[in-house]
PDB file of C-alpha atoms in Angstrom:
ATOM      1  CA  UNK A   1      -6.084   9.888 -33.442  1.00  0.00           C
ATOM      2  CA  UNK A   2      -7.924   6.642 -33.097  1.00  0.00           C
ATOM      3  CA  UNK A   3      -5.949   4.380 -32.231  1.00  0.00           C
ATOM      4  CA  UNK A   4      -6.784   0.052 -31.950  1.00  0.00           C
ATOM      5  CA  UNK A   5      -6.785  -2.028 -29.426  1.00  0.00           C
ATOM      6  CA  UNK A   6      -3.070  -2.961 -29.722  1.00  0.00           C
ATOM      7  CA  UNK A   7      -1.734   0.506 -30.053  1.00  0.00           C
ATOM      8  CA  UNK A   8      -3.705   1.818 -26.842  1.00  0.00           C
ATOM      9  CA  UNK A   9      -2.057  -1.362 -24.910  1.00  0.00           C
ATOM     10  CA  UNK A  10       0.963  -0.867 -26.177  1.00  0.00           C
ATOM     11  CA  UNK A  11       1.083   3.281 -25.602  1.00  0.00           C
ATOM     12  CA  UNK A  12      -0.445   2.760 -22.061  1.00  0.00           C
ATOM     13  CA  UNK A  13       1.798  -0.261 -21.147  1.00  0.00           C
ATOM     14  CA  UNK A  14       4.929   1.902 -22.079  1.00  0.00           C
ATOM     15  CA  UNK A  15       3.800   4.487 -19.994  1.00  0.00           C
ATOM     16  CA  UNK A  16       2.681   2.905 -17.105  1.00  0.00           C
ATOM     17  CA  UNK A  17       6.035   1.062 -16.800  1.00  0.00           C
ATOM     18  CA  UNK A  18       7.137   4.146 -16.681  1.00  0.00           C
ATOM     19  CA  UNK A  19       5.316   5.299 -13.873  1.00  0.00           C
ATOM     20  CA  UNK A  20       6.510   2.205 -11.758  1.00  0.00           C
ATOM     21  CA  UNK A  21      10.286   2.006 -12.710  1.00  0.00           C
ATOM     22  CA  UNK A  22      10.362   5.384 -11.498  1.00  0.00           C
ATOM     23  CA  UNK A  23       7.824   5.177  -8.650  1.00  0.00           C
ATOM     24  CA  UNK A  24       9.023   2.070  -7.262  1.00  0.00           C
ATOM     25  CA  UNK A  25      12.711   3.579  -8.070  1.00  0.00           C
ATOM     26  CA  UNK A  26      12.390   6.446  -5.368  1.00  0.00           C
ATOM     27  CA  UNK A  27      10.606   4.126  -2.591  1.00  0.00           C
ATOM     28  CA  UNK A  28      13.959   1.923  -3.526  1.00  0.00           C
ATOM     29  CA  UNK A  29      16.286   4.901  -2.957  1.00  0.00           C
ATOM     30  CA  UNK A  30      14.958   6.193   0.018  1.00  0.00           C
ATOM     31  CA  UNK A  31      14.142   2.563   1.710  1.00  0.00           C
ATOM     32  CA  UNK A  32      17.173   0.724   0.786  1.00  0.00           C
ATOM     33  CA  UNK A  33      20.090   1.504   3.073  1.00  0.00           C
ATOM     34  CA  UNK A  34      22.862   1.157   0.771  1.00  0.00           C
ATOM     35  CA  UNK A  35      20.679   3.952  -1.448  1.00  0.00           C
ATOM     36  CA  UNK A  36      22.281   7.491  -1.418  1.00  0.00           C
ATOM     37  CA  UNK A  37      18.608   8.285  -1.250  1.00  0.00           C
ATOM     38  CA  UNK A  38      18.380   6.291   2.225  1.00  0.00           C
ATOM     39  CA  UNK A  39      16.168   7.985   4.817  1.00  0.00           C
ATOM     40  CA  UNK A  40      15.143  10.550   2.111  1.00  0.00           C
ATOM     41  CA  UNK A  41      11.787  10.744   3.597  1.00  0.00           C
ATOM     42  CA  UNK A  42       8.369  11.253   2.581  1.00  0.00           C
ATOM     43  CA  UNK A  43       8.864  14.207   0.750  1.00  0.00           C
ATOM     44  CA  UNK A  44      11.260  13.205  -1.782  1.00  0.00           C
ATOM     45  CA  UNK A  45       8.678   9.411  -2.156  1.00  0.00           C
ATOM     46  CA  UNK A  46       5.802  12.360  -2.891  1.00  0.00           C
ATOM     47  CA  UNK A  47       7.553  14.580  -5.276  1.00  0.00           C
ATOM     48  CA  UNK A  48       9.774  11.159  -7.089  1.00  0.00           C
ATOM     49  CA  UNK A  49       5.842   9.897  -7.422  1.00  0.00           C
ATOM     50  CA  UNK A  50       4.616  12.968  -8.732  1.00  0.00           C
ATOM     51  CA  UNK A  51       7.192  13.206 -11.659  1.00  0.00           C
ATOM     52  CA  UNK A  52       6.925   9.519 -12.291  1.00  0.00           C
ATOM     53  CA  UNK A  53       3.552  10.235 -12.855  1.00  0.00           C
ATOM     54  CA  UNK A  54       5.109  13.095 -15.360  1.00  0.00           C
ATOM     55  CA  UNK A  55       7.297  11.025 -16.792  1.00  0.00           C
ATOM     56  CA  UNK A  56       4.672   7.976 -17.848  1.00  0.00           C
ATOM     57  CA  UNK A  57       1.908  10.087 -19.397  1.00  0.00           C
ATOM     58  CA  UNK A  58       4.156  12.042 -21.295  1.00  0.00           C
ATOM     59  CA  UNK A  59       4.669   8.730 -22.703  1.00  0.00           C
ATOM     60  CA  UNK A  60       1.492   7.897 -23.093  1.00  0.00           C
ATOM     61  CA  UNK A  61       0.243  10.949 -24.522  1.00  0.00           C
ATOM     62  CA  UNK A  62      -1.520   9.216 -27.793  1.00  0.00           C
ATOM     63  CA  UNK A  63      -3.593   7.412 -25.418  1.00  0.00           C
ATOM     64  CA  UNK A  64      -4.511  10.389 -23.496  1.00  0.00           C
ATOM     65  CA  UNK A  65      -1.926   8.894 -21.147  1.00  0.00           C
ATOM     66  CA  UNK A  66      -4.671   7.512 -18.467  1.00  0.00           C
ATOM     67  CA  UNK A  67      -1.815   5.201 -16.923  1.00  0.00           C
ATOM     68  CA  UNK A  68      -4.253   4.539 -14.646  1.00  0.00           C
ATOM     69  CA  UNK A  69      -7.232   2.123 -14.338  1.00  0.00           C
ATOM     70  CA  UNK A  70      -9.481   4.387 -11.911  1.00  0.00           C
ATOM     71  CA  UNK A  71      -9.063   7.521 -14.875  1.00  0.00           C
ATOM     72  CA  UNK A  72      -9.894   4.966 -17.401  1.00  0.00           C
ATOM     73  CA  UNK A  73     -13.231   3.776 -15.308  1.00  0.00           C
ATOM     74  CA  UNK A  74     -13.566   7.543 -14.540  1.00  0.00           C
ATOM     75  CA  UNK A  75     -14.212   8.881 -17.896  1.00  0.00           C
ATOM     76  CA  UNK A  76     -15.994   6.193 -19.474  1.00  0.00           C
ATOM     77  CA  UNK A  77     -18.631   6.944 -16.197  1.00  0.00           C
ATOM     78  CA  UNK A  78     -18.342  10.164 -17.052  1.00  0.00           C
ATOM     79  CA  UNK A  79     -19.682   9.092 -20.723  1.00  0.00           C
ATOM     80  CA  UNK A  80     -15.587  10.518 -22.119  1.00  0.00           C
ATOM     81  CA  UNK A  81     -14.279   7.038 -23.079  1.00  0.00           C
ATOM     82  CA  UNK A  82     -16.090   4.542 -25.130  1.00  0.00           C
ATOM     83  CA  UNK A  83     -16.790   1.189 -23.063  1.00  0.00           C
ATOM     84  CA  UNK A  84     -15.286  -0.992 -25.466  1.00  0.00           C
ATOM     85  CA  UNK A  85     -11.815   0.876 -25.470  1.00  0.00           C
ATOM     86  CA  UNK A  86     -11.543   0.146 -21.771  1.00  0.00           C
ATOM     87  CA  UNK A  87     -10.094  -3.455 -21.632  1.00  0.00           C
ATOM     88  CA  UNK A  88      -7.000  -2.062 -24.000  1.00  0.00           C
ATOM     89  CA  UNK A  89      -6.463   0.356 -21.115  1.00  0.00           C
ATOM     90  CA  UNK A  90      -6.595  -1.780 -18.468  1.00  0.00           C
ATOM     91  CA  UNK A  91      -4.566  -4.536 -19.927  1.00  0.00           C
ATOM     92  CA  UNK A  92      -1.518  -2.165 -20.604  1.00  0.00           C
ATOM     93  CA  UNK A  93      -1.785  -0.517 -17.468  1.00  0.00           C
ATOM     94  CA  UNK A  94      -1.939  -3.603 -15.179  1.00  0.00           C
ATOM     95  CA  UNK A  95       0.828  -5.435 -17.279  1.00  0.00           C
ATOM     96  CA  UNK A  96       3.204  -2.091 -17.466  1.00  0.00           C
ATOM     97  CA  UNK A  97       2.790  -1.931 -13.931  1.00  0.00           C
ATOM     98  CA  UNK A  98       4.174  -5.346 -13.299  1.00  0.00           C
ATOM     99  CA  UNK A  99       7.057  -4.452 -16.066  1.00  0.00           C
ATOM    100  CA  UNK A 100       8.091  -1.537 -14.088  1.00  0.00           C
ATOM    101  CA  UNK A 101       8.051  -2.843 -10.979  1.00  0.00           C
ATOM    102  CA  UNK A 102      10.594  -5.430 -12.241  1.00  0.00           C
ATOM    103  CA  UNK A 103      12.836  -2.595 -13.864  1.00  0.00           C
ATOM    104  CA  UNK A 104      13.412  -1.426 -10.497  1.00  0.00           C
ATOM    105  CA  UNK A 105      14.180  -4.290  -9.009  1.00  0.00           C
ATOM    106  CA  UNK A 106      16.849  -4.788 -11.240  1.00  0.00           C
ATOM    107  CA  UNK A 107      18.369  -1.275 -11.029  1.00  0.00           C
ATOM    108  CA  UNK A 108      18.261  -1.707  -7.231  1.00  0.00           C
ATOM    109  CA  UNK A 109      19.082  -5.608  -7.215  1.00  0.00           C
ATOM    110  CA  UNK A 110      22.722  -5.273  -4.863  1.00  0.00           C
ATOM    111  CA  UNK A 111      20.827  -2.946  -2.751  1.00  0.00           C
ATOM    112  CA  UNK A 112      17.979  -5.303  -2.326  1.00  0.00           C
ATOM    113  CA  UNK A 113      20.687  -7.772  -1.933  1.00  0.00           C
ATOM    114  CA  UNK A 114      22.675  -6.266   0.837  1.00  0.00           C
ATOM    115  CA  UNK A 115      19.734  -4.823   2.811  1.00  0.00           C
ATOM    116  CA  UNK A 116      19.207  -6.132   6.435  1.00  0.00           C
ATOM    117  CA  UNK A 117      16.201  -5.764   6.702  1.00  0.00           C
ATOM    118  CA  UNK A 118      14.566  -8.033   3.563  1.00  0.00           C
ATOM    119  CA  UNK A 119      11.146  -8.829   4.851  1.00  0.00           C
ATOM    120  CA  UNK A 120      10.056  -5.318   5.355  1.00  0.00           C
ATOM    121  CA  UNK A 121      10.699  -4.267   1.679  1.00  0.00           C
ATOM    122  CA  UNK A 122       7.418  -5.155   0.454  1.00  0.00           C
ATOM    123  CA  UNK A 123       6.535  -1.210   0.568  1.00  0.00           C
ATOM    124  CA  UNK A 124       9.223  -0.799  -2.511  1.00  0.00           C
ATOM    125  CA  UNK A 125       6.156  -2.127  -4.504  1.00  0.00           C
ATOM    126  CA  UNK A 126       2.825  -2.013  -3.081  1.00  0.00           C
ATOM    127  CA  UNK A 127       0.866   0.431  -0.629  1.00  0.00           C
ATOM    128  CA  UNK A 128      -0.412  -0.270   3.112  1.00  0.00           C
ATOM    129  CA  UNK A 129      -2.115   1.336   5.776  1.00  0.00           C
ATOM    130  CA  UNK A 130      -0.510   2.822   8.684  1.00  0.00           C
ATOM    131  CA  UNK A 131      -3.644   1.784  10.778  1.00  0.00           C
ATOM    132  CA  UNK A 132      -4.903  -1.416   9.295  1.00  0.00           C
ATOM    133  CA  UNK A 133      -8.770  -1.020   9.316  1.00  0.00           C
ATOM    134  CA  UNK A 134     -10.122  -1.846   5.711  1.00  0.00           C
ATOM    135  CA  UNK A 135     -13.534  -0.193   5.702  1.00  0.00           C
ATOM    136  CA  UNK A 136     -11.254   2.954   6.936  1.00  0.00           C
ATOM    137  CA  UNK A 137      -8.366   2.627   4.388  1.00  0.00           C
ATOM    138  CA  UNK A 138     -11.218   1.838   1.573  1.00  0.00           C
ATOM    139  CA  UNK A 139     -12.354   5.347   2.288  1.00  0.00           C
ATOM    140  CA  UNK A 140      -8.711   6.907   2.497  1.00  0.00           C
ATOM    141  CA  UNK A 141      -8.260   5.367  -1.269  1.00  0.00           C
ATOM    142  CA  UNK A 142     -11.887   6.810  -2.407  1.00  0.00           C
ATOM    143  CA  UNK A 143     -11.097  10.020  -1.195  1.00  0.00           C
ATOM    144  CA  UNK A 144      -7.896  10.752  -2.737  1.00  0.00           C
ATOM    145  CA  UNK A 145      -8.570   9.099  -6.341  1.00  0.00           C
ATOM    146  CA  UNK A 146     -11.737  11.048  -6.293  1.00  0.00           C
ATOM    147  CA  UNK A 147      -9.678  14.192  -5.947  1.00  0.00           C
ATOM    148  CA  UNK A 148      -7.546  12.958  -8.542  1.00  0.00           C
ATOM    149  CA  UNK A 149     -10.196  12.062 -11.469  1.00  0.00           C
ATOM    150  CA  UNK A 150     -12.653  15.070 -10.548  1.00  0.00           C
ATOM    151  CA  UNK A 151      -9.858  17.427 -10.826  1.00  0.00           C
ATOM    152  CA  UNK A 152      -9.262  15.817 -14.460  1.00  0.00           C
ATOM    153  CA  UNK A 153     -12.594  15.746 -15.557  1.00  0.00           C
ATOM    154  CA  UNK A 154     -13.484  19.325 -14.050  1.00  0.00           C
ATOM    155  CA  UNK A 155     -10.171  21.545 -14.564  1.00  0.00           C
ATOM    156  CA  UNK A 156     -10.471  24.181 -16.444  1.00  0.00           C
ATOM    157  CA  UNK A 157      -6.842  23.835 -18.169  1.00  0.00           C
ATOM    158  CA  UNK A 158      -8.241  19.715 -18.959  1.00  0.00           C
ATOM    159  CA  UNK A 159     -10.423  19.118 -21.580  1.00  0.00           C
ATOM    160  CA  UNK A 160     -11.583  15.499 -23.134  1.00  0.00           C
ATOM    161  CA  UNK A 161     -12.475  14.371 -26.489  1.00  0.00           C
ATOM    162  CA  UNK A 162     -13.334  10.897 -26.927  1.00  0.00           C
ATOM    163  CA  UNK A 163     -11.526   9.556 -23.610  1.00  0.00           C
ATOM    164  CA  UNK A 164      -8.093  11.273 -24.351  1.00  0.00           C
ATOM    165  CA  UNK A 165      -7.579  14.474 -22.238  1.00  0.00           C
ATOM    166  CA  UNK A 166      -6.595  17.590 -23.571  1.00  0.00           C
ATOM    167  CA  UNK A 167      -4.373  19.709 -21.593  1.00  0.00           C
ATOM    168  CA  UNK A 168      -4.086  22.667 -24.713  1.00  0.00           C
ATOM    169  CA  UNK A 169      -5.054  25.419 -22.394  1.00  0.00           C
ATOM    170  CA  UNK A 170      -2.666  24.711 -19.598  1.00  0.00           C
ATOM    171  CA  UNK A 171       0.998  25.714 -19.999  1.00  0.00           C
ATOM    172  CA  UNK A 172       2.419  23.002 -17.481  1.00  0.00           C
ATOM    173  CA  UNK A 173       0.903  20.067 -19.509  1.00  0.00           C
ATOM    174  CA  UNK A 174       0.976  16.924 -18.073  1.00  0.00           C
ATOM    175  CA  UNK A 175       3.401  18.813 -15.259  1.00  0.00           C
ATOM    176  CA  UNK A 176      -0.003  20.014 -13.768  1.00  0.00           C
ATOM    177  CA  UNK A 177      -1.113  16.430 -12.969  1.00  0.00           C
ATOM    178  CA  UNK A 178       1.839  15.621 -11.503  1.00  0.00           C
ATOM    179  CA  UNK A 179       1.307  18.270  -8.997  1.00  0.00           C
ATOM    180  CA  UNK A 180      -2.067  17.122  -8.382  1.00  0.00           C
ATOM    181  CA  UNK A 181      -0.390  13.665  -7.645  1.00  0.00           C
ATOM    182  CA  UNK A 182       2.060  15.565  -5.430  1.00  0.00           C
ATOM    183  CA  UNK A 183      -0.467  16.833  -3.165  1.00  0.00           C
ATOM    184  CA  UNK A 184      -2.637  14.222  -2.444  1.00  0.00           C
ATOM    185  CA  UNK A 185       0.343  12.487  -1.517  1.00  0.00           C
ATOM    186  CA  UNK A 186       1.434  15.459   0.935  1.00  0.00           C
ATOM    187  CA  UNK A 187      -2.152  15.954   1.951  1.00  0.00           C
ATOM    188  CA  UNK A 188      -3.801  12.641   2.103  1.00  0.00           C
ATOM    189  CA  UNK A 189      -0.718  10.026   1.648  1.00  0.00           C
ATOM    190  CA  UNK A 190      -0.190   9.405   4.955  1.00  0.00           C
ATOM    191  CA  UNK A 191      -3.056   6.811   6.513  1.00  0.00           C
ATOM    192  CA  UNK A 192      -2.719   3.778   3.076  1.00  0.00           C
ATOM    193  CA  UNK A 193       0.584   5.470   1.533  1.00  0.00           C
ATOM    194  CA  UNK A 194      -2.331   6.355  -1.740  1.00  0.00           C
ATOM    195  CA  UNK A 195      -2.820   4.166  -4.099  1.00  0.00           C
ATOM    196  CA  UNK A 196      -4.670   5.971  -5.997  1.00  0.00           C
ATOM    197  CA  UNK A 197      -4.164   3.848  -8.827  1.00  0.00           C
ATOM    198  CA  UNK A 198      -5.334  -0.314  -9.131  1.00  0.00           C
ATOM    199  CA  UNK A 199      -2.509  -1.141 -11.267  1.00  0.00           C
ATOM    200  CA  UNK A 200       0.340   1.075  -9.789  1.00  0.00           C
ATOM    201  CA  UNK A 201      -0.342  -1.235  -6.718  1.00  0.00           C
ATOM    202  CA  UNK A 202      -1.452  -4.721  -7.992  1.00  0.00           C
ATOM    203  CA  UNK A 203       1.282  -4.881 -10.836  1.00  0.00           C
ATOM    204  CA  UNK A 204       3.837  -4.550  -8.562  1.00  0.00           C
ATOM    205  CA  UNK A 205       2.728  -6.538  -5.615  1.00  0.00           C
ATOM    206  CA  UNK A 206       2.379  -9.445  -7.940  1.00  0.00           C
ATOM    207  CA  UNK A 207       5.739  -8.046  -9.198  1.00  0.00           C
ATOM    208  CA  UNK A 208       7.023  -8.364  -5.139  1.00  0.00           C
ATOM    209  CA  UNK A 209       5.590 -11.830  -4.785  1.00  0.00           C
ATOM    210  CA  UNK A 210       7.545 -13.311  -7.948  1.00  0.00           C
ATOM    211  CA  UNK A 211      10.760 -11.451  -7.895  1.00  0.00           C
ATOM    212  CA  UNK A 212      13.667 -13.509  -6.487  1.00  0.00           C
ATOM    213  CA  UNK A 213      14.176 -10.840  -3.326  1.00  0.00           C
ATOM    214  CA  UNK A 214      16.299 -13.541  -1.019  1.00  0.00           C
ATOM    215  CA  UNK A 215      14.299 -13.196   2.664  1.00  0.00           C
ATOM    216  CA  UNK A 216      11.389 -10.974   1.669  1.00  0.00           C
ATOM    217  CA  UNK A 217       8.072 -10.502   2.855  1.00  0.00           C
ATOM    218  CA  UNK A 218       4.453 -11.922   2.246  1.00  0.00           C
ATOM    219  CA  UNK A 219       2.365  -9.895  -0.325  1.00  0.00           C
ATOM    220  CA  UNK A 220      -0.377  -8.760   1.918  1.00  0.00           C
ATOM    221  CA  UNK A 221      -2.720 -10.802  -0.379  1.00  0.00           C
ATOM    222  CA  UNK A 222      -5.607 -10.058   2.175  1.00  0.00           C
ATOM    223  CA  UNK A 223      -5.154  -6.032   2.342  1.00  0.00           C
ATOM    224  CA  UNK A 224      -4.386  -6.118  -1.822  1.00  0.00           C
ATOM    225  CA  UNK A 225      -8.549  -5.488  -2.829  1.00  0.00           C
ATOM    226  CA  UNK A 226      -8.349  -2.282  -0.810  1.00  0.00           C
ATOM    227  CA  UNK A 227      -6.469  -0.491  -3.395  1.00  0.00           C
ATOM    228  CA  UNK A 228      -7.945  -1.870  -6.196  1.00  0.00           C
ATOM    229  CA  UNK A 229     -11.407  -1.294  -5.165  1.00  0.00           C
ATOM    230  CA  UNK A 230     -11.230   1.886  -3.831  1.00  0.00           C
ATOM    231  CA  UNK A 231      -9.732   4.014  -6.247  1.00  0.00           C
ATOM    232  CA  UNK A 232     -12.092   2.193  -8.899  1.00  0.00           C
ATOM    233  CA  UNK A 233     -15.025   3.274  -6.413  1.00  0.00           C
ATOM    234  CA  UNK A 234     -13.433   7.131  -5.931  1.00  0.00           C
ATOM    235  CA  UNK A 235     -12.901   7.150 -10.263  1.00  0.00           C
ATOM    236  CA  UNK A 236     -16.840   6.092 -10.950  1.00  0.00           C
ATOM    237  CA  UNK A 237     -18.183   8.759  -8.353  1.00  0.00           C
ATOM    238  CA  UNK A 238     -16.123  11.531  -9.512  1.00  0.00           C
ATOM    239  CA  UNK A 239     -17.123  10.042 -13.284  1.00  0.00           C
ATOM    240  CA  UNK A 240     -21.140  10.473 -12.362  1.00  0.00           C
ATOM    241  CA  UNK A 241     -20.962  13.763  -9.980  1.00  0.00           C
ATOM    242  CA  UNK A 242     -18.920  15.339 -13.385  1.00  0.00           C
ATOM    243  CA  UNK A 243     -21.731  14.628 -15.668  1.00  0.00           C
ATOM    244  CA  UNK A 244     -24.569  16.321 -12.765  1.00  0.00           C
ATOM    245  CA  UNK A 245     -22.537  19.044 -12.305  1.00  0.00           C
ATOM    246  CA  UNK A 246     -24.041  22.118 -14.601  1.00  0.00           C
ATOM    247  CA  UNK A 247     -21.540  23.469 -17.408  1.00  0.00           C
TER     248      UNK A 247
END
């Protein structure tokens, strides 16, 4: 199906809010002490991600369900997506993000309210490093979004026809991303909390830094580039190893 400009921001901006309600929704639950998900831990943020990540391209399926600027940048590098469909993407994406992220500040608004410690919510929304050291967390961020884009331009149950991906031969669908999503989380989640995704971050932190949250704190304006850039940098060398690689 081709769709136009408007449908392929609307389907990705539906999606990708998706992704965030639910993304930012978990970090809420498990960071937010008057959550029942309080001191969930790491495992439940990784597998609430994953199925967010479910959840939103399901969504997004007549779109190919990128959700995702780096996948977007990834397979029009890897000569999948047509360069002038890429500003509909991007556009949904990075304005869904922001809608989500919203969303789940108002599902979690008392909680936000009552929490004690206000200033240190900022990680409800956006990513940081554990170790601040951008040249180091710029890697972390290539790393895992290259994992993530290879894997969908090279699986063998993930085909692509003009920049939408196929997932016909796989019975777990869009399920099988969200394990991929699950994993690098587990595996390489730890150092920059993995981005993996420019607008998954950037929507919401721009979300963070509007929202009334009484007491919160700064935006991390000067880290933000790091996950932008990086999985952008990760998408367009998996994008040109891809088309290299012999068939």
């Amino acid at each position: 199906m081709d769709l136009n400009f408007g449908e392929i921001v609307l389907w990705e901006l539906m999606g990708t809010a998706a992704l965030t309600l639910l993304g930012c929704g978990v970090v809420a639950n498990v960071v937010l002490k008057k959550s029942l998900g309080f001191a969930g831990g790491w495992l439940l943020i990784t597998i609430g991600w994953g199925f967010a990540v479910f959840v939103g391209a399901s969504i997004a399926n007549p779109t190919g369900a990128h959700i995702n600027p780096a996948v977007t940048l990834g397979l029009a590098a890897a000569d999948k997506l047509e360069w002038d469909k890429v500003p509909a993407y991007l556009v949904g994406q990075f304005v869904g993000a922001f809608l989500g992220a919203a969303l789940a500040w108002a599902a979690y608004k008392l909680q936000f309210d009552t929490h004690d410690e206000p200033a240190k919510t900022r990680g409800i929304f956006a990513t940081g490093p554990t170790v601040p050291n951008y040249a180091w967390n710029l890697v972390t961020e290539i790393i895992g979004t290259f994992v993530l884009v290879f894997w969908i331009l090279t699986s063998p149950t993930v085909s692509t026809e003009n920049g939408v991906p196929q997932f016909g031969n796989s019975a777990l669908g869009y399920a099988a991303v969200a394990f991929v999503v699950i994993g690098i989380g587990a595996s390489l989640g730890g150092p920059t909390g993995y981005a993996i995704n420019p607008a998954r971050d950037l929507g919401p932190r721009v979300a963070y830094a509007i929202l009334p949250i009484k007491d919160k704190g700064a935006a991390d304006w000067n880290y933000s580039w790091v996950p932008v850039v990086g999985p952008l940098v990760g998408a367009v060398l998996a994008g040109l190893l891809s088309q290299i690689l012999p068939s």
